[in-house]
Coordinates of C-alpha atoms in Angstrom, one line a residue:
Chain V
X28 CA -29.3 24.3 28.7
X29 CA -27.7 27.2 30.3
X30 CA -25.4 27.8 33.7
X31 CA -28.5 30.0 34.8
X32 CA -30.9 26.9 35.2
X33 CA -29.2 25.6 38.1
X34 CA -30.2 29.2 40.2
X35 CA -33.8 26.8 40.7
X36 CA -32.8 25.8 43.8
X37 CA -34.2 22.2 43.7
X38 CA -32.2 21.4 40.3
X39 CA -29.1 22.8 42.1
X40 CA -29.9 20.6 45.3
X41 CA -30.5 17.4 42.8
X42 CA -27.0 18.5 40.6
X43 CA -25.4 18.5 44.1
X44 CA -26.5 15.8 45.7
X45 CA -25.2 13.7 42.2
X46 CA -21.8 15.4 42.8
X47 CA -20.7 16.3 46.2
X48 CA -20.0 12.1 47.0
X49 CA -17.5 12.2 44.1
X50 CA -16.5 15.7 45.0
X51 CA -15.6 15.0 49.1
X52 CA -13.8 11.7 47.9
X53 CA -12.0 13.7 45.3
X54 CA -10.8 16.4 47.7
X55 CA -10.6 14.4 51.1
X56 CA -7.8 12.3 48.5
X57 CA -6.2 15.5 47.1
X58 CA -6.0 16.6 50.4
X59 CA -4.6 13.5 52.5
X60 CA -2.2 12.5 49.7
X61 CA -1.0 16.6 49.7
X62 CA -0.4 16.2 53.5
X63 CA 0.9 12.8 53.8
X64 CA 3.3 13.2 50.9
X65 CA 4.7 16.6 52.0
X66 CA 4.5 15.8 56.2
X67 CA 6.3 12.5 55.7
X68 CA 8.2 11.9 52.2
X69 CA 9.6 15.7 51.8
X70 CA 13.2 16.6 52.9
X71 CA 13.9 19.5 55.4
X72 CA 14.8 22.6 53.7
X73 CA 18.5 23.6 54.1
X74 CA 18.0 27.2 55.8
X75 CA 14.5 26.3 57.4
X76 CA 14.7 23.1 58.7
X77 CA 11.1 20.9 59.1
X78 CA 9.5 24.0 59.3
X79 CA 9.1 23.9 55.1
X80 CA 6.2 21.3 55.6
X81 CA 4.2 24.3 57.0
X82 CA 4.0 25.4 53.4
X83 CA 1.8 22.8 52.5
X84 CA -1.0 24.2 54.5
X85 CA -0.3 27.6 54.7
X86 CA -0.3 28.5 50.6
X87 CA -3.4 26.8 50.2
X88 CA -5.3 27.7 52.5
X89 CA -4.4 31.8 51.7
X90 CA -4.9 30.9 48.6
X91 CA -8.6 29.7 49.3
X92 CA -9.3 32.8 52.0
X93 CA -8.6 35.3 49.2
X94 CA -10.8 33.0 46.9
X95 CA -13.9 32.8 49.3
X96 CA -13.7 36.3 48.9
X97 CA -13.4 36.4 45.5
X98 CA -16.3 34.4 44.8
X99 CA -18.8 35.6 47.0
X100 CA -18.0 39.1 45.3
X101 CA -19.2 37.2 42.1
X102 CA -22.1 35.6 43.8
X103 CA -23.0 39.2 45.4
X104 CA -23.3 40.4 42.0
X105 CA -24.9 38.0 40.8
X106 CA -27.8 38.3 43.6
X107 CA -28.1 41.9 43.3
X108 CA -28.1 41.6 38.7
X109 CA -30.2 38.7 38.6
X110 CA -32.2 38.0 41.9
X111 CA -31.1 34.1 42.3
X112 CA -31.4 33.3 45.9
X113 CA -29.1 30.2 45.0
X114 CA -26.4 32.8 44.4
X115 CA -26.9 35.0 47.4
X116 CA -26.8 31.6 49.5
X117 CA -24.0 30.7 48.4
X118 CA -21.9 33.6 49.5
X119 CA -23.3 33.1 52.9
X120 CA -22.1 30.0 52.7
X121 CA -18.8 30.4 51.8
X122 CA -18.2 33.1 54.3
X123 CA -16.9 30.5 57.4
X124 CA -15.5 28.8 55.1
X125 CA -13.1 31.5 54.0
X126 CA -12.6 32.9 57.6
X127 CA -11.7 29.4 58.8
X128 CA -9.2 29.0 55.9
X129 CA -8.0 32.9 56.7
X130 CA -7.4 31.4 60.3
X131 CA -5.4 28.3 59.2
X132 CA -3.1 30.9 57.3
X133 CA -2.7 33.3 59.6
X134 CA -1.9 30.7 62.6
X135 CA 0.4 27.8 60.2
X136 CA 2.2 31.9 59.6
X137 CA 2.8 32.7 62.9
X138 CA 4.0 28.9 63.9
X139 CA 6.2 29.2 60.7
X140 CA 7.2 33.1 61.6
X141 CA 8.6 32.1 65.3
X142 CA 11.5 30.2 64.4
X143 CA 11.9 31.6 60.8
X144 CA 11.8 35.5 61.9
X145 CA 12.0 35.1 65.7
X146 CA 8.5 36.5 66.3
X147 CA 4.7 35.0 66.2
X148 CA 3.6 38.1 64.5
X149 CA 5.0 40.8 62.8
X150 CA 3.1 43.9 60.9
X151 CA 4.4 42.8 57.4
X152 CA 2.2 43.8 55.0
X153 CA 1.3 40.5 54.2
X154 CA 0.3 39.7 57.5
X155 CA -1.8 42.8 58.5
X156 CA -3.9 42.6 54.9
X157 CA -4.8 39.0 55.9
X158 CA -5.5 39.9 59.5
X159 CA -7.9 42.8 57.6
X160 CA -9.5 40.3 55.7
X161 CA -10.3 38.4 58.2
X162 CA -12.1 41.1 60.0
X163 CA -13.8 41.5 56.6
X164 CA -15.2 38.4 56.8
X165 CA -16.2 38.7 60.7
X166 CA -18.3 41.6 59.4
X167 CA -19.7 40.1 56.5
X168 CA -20.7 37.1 58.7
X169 CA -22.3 39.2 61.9
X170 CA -24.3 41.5 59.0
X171 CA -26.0 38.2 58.0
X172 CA -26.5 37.0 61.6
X173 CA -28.4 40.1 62.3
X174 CA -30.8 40.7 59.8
X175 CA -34.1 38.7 60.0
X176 CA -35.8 39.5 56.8
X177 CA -33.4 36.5 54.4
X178 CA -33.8 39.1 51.4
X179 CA -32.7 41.7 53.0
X180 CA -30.1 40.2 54.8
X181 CA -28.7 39.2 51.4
X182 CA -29.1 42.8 49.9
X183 CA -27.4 44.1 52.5
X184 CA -24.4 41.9 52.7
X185 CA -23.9 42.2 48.8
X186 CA -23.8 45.7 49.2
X187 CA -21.1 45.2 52.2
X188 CA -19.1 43.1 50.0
X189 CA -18.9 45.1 47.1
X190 CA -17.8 48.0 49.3
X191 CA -15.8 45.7 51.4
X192 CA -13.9 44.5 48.5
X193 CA -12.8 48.1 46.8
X194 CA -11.5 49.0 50.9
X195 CA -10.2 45.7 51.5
X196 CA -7.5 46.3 47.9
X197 CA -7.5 50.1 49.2
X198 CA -6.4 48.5 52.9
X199 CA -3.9 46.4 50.9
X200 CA -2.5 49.0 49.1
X201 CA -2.2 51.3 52.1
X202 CA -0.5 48.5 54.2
X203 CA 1.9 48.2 51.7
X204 CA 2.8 52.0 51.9
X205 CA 2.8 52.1 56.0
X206 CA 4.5 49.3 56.5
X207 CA 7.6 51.3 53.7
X208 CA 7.2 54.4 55.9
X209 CA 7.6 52.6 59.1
X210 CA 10.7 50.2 58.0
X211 CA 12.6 52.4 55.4
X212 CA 15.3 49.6 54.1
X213 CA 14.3 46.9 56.2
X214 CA 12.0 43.7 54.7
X215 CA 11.0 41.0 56.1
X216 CA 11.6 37.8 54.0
X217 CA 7.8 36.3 53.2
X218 CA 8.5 36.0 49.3
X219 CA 12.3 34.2 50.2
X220 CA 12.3 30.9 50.8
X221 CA 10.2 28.2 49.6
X222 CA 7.8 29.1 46.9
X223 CA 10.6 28.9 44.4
X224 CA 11.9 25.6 45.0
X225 CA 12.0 22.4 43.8
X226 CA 9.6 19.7 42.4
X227 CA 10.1 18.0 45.6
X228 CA 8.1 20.2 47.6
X229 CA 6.0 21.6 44.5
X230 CA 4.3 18.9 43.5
X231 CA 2.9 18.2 46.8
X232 CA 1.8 22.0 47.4
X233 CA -0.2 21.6 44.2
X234 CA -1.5 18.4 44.7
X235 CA -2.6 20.4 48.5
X236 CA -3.8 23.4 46.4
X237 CA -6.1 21.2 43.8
X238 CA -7.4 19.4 47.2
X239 CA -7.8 22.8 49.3
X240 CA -9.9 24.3 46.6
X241 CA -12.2 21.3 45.7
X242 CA -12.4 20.7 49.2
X243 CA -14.1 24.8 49.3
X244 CA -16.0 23.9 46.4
X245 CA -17.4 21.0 48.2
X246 CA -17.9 22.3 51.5
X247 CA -19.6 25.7 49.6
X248 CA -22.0 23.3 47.9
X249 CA -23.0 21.6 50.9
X250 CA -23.7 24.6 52.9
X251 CA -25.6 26.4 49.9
X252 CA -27.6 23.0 50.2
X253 CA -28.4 23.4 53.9
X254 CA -29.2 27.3 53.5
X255 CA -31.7 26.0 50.6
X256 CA -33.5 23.9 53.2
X257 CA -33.5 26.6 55.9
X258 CA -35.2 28.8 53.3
X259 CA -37.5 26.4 52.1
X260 CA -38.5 25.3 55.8
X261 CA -39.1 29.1 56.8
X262 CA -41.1 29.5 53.5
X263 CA -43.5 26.3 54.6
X264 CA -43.6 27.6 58.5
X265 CA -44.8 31.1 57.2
X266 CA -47.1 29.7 54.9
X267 CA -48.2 27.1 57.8
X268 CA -48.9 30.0 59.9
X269 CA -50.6 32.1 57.3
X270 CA -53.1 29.4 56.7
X271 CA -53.9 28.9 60.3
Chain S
X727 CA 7.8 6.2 60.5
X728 CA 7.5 9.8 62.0
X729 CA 10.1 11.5 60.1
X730 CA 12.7 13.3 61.9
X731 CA 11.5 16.9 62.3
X732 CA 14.5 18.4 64.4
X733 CA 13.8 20.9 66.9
X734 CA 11.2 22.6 65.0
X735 CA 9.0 19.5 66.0
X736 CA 6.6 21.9 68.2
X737 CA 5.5 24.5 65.1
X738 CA 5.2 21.8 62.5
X739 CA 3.4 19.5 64.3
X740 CA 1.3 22.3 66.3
X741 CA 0.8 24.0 62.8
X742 CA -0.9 20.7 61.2
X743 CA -2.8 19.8 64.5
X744 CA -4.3 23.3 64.3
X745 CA -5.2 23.2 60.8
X746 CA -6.8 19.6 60.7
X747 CA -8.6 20.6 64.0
X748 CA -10.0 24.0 62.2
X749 CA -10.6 22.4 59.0
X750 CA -12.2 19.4 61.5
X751 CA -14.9 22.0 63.7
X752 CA -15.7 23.5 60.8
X753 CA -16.7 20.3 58.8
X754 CA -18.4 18.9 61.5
X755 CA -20.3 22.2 62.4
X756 CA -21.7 22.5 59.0
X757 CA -22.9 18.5 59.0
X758 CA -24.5 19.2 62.5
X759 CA -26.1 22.3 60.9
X760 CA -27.4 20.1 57.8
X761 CA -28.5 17.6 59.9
X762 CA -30.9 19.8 61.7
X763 CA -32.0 21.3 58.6
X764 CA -32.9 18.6 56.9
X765 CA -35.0 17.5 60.5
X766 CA -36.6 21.0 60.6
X767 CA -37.3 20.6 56.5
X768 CA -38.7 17.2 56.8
X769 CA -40.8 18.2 60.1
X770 CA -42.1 21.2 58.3
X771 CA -43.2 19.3 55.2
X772 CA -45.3 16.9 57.2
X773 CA -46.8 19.7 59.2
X774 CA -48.2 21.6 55.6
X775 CA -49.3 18.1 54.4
X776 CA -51.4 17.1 57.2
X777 CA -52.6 20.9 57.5
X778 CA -53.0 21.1 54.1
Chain J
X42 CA -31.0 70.8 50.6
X43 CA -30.0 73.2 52.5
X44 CA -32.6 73.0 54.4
X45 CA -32.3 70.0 55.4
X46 CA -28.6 70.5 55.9
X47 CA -29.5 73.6 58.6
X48 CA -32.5 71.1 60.2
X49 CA -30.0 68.2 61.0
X50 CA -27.2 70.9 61.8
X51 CA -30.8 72.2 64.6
X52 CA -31.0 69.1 65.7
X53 CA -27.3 67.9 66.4
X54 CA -27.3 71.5 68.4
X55 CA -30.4 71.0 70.1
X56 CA -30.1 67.5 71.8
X57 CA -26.8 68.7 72.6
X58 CA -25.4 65.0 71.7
X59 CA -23.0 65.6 68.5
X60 CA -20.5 68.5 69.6
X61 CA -20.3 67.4 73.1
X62 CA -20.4 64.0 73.6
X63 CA -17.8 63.5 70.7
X64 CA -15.2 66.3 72.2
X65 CA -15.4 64.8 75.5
X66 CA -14.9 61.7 74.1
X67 CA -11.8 62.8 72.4
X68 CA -10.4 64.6 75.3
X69 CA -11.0 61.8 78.0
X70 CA -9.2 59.2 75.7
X71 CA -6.5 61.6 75.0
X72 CA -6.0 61.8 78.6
X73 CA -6.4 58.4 79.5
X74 CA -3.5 57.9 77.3
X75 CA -0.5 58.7 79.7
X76 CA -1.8 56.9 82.2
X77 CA -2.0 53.6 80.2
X78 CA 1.6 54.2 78.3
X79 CA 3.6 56.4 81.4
X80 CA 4.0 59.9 81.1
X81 CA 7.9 59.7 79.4
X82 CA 7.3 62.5 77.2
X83 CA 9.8 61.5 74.6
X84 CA 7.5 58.4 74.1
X85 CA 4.0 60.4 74.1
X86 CA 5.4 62.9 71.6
X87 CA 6.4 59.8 69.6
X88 CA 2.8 58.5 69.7
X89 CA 1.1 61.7 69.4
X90 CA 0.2 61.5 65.8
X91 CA -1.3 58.5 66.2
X92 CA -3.3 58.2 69.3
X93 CA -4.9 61.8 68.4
X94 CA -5.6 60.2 64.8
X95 CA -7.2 57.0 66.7
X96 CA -9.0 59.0 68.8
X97 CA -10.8 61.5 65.9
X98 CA -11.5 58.4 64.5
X99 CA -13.2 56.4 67.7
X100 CA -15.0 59.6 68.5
X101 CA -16.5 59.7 64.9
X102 CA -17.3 56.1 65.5
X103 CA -19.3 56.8 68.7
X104 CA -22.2 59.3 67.1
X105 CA -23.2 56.7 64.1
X106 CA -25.8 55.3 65.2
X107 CA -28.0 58.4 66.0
X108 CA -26.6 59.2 62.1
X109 CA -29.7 57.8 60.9
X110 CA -31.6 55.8 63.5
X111 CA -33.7 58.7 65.1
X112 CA -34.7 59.6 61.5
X113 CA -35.5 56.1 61.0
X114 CA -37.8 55.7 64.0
X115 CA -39.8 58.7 63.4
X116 CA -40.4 58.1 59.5
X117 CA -38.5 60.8 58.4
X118 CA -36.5 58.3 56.1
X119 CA -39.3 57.6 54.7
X120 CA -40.3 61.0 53.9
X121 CA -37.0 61.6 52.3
X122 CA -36.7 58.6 50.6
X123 CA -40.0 59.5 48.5
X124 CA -39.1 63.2 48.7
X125 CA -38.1 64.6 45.0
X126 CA -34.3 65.4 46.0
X127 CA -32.3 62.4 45.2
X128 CA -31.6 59.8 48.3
X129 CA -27.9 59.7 47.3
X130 CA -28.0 63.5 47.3
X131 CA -29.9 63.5 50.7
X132 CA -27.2 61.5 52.5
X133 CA -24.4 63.1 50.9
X134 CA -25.7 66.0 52.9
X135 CA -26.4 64.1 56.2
X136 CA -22.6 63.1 56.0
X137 CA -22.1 66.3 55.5
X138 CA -24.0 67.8 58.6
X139 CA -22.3 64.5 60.7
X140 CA -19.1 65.9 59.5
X141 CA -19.9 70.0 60.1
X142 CA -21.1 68.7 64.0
X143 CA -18.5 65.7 64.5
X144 CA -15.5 65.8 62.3
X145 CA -15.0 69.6 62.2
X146 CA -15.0 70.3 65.9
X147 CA -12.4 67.2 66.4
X148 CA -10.0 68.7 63.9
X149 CA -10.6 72.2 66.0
X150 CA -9.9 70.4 69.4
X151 CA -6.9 68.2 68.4
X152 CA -4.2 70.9 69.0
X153 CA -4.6 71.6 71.7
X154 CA -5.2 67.9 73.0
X155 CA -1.7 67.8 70.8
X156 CA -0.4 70.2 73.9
X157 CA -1.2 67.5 76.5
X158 CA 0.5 64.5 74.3
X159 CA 3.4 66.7 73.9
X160 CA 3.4 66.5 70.2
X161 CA 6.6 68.1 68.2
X162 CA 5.9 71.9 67.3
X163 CA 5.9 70.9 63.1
X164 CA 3.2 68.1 64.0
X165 CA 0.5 70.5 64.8
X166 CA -0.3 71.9 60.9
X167 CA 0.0 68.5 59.7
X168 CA -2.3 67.0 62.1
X169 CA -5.1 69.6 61.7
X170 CA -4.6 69.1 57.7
X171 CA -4.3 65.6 57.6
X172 CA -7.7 65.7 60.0
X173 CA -9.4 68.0 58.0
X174 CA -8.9 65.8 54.7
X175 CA -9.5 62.9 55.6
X176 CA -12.4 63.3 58.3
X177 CA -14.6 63.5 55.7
X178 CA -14.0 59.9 54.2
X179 CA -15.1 58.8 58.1
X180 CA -18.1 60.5 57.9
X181 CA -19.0 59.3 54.7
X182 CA -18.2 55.6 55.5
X183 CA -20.2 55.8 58.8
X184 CA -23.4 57.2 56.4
X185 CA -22.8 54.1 54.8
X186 CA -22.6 51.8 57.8
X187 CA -25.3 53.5 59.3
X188 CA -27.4 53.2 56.1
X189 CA -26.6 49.3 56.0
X190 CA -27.2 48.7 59.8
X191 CA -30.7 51.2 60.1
X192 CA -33.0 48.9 60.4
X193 CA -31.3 46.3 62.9
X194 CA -32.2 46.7 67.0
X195 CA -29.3 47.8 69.2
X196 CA -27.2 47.6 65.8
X197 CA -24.4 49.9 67.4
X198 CA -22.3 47.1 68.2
X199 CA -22.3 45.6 64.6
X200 CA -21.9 49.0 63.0
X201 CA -18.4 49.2 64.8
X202 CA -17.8 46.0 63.5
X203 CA -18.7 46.5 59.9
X204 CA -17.4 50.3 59.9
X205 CA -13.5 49.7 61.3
X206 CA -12.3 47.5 59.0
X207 CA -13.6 50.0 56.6
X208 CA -11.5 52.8 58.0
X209 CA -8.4 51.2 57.8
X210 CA -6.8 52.7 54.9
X211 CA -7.9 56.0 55.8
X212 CA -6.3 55.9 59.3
X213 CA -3.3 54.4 57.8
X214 CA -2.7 57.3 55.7
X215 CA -3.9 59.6 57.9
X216 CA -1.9 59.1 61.3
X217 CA 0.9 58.4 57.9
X218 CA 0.8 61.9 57.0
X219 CA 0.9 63.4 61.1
X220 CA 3.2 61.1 62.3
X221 CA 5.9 62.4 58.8
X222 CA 4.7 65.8 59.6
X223 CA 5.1 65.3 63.0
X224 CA 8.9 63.8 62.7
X225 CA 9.8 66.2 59.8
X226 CA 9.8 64.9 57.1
X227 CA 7.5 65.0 53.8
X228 CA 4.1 64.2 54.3
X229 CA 2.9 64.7 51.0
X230 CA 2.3 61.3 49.8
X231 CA -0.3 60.4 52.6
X232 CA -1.7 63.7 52.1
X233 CA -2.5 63.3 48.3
X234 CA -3.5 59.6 49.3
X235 CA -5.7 60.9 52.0
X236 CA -7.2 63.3 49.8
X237 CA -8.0 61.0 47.4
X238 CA -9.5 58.4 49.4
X239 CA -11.6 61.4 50.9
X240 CA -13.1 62.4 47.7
X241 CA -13.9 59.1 46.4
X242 CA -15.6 58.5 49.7
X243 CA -18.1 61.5 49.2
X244 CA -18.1 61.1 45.0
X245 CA -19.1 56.7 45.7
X246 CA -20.3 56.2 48.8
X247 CA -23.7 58.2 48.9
X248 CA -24.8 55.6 46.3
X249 CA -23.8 52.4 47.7
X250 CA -25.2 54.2 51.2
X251 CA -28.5 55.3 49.2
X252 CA -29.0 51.3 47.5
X253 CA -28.5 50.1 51.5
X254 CA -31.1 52.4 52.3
X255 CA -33.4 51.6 49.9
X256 CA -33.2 47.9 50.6
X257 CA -34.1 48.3 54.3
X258 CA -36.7 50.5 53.6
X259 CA -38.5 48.7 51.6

């Protein structure tokens, strides 16, 4: 019994089916306790006010944009090493999901950011590597629209992600330097603030961080579930047509 | 109930309407999609079965 | 190689599309410029650097899709693909021939382009060297976005999509080193950054452009 036996796609469809119900309760909990407990029971933050409830959706959902990423770099490699369409499915799967979530952070930012700094948006290097991610994942997602053949589609789009991965840490890195050459002594305050503070508001961000990520896990699943059956209903319409 | 969010009401509740409404669309655009998948899986299955 | 080298470097001259197109391009966005921003010369000499960099950069952008397309269509991918020089080695050359017919005559034209954005006298050096390094890392990433988009219809559109993100750092530290060179101050950093990025470009990307290839040929 190995990890590799669930890359047949109708034992991973009948493992999913058992676990996504428990999974989607699991989260959808995580997730309304993290957001009811740090919306209504947390106390303002002396220097920012209300606006420290933002947290609770901003840091997970980063932290799930960069992981999207993360794992369909896996899942690429996987395709491309060991052929499992599963695999490849899954990335394509995951793609919205980690554009949406790179959307939630980038907009709970800039609501937080206009009070906080006085401005919706402002090229901190923080900001413009998310903003290039996101355009990462745009790609990624319009590579896979256009390609008809499935295989090649997912070929292709591993090949983009493994690329797009080494330029997205290279953009990173670059940001980082601009952003020094442009504001030489200047910075503006992302890592202040919150993230070091008390249990009040930490235990709720990581109740909100378990919930974001199994809530990914779960939405991943289900989508890699309704690629499946895309695949499976193409394969039956070319065979259908074959035999005709 | 509603706690007392100051005048920073507009961004924190804007922020969490924005999220919830993201996270909402893009929950309910993946069900529609399974939905119609599982229609177009089922539909294709019968068609090979009586063809077949 | 060489051969095929001179036969795209033929072709680019013959259907008169790679010099020309991209210069113009270059020069009517350069001159669009004042008229979008004012003609305050303080402020174009300011943003001088940087649109010329942005510019290089679009005009690059606009010739990838005949990179590989034509040679697509008529089966001369093919050809190559089976031929007994390596694929990787095969591309490394047309990014090289995209570079010798797009990149160089960019980095030729942008001082005196610099003349019309009124760009400091220490800039100009700095812009043609930072152009001249890092030029080649476009090229190379455009071989590879051509190579992934080949086979798509009216993929130009997507290849723009997939190949800006990718140019990010290099304009970063690009425009970086012209806009310090530019101001007077060191651009060394940028420059060695630049450089480096450029010479991964060519070392990596052939392969990753070759596998692409490969998997829409097939």
């Amino acid at each position: 019994m190995s990890l590799w036996e669930y890359a047949n796609p109708v034992k991973f469809l009948r493992l999913s089916e058992r676990v996504l119900p428990a999974l989607w309760v699991f989260a959808g909990l995580c997730v309304a306790t993290g957001l009811i407990w740090g919306f209504f029971a947390t106390p303002d933050d002396y220097r920012q006010g209300s606006t420290v409830k933002i947290i609770f959706l901003h840091v997970p959902s980063a932290l799930m944009a960069i992981n999207a990423w993360f794992m369909m770099l896996v899942t690429s490699l996987i395709w491309l090493i060991r052929r499992h369409h599963v695999s490849a499915l899954a990335a394509k799967a995951a793609a919205p999901v980690g554009a949406v979530m790179t959307v939630i952070a980038l907009a709970t930012g800039a609501l937080w950011g206009q009070p906080m700094w006085g401005t919706w948006w402002a090229w901190d290097p923080r900001l413009t590597s998310f903003l290039i991610l996101f355009l990462f994942y745009l790609g990624y997602i319009a590579l896979w629209e256009a390609i008809e053949d499935p295989d090649t589609a997912a070929d292709l789009t591993s090949v983009l992600c493994l690329v797009g991965s080494v330029f997205a840490v290279l953009s990173r890195y670059a940001v980082h330097f601009w952003n020094q050459g442009l504001h030489q002594g200047t910075s503006v305050p992302v890592a202040t603030g919150a993230r070091t503070v008390s249990d009040v508001f930490f235990i709720p961000l990581v109740i909100c961080m378990i919930g974001f990520g199994m809530l990914f896990v779960a939405l991943v699943l289900y989508r890699t579930g309704t690629e499946i059956r895309l695949r499976r209903t193409r394969a039956l319409l070319a065979r259908g047509a074959r035999g005709a | 109930m509603m706690p007392e969010l100051g005048k920073y009401a507009f961004e924190v509740l804007s922020a969490y309407g924005v999220s919830l409404l993201l996270l909402a669309a893009l929950l309910g655009l993946s069900i529609a999609r399974d939905r119609r998948a599982r229609a177009d899986l089922r539909h294709a299955e019968e068609e090979t079965r009586r063809n077949g | 190689m060489i051969a095929l080298l001179l036969r795209d470097l033929r072709l680019a001259l013959r259907a008169g599309g790679g010099f020309g197109l991209g210069l113009a391009f270059f020069l009517i966005l350069t001159v669009l410029v004042p008229f979008s921003v004012g003609p305050q010369s303080t402020l174009l000499g300011t943003i001088a650097p940087g649109i010329l960099w942005l510019g290089a950069l679009l005009a690059c952008l606009l010739s990838l899709d005949r990179l590989l397309a034509l040679d697509f269509e008529d089966g001369s991918l093919d050809v190559l693909a089976t031929a007994p020089i390596p694929l990787e080695g095969a591309l490394a050359v047309k990014g090289l021939a995209h570079w010798i017919t797009t990149g160089l005559p960019l980095v030729v034209a942008a001082p005196a382009l610099g003349v019309l954005l009124n760009l400091p006298g220490a800039g100009y050096g700095w812009l043609v060297v930072s152009l001249l390094l890092g030029t080649p890392a476009l090229s190379m990433i455009g071989v590879f976005g051509a190579a992934l988009t080949v086979g798509i219809k009216r993929g130009g559109l997507l290849l723009s999509l997939l190949v800006l993100p990718l140019y990010v750092p290099t304009l970063i530290f690009g425009a970086e080193a012209a806009r310090r060179g530019a101001a007077g101050l060191d651009p060394a950093t940028p420059l060695l950054m630049l450089t480096g990025l450029s010479l991964g470009c060519i070392a990596l990307l052939p392969f990753a452009a070759s596998a692409a290839l490969r998997m829409n040929l097939r």
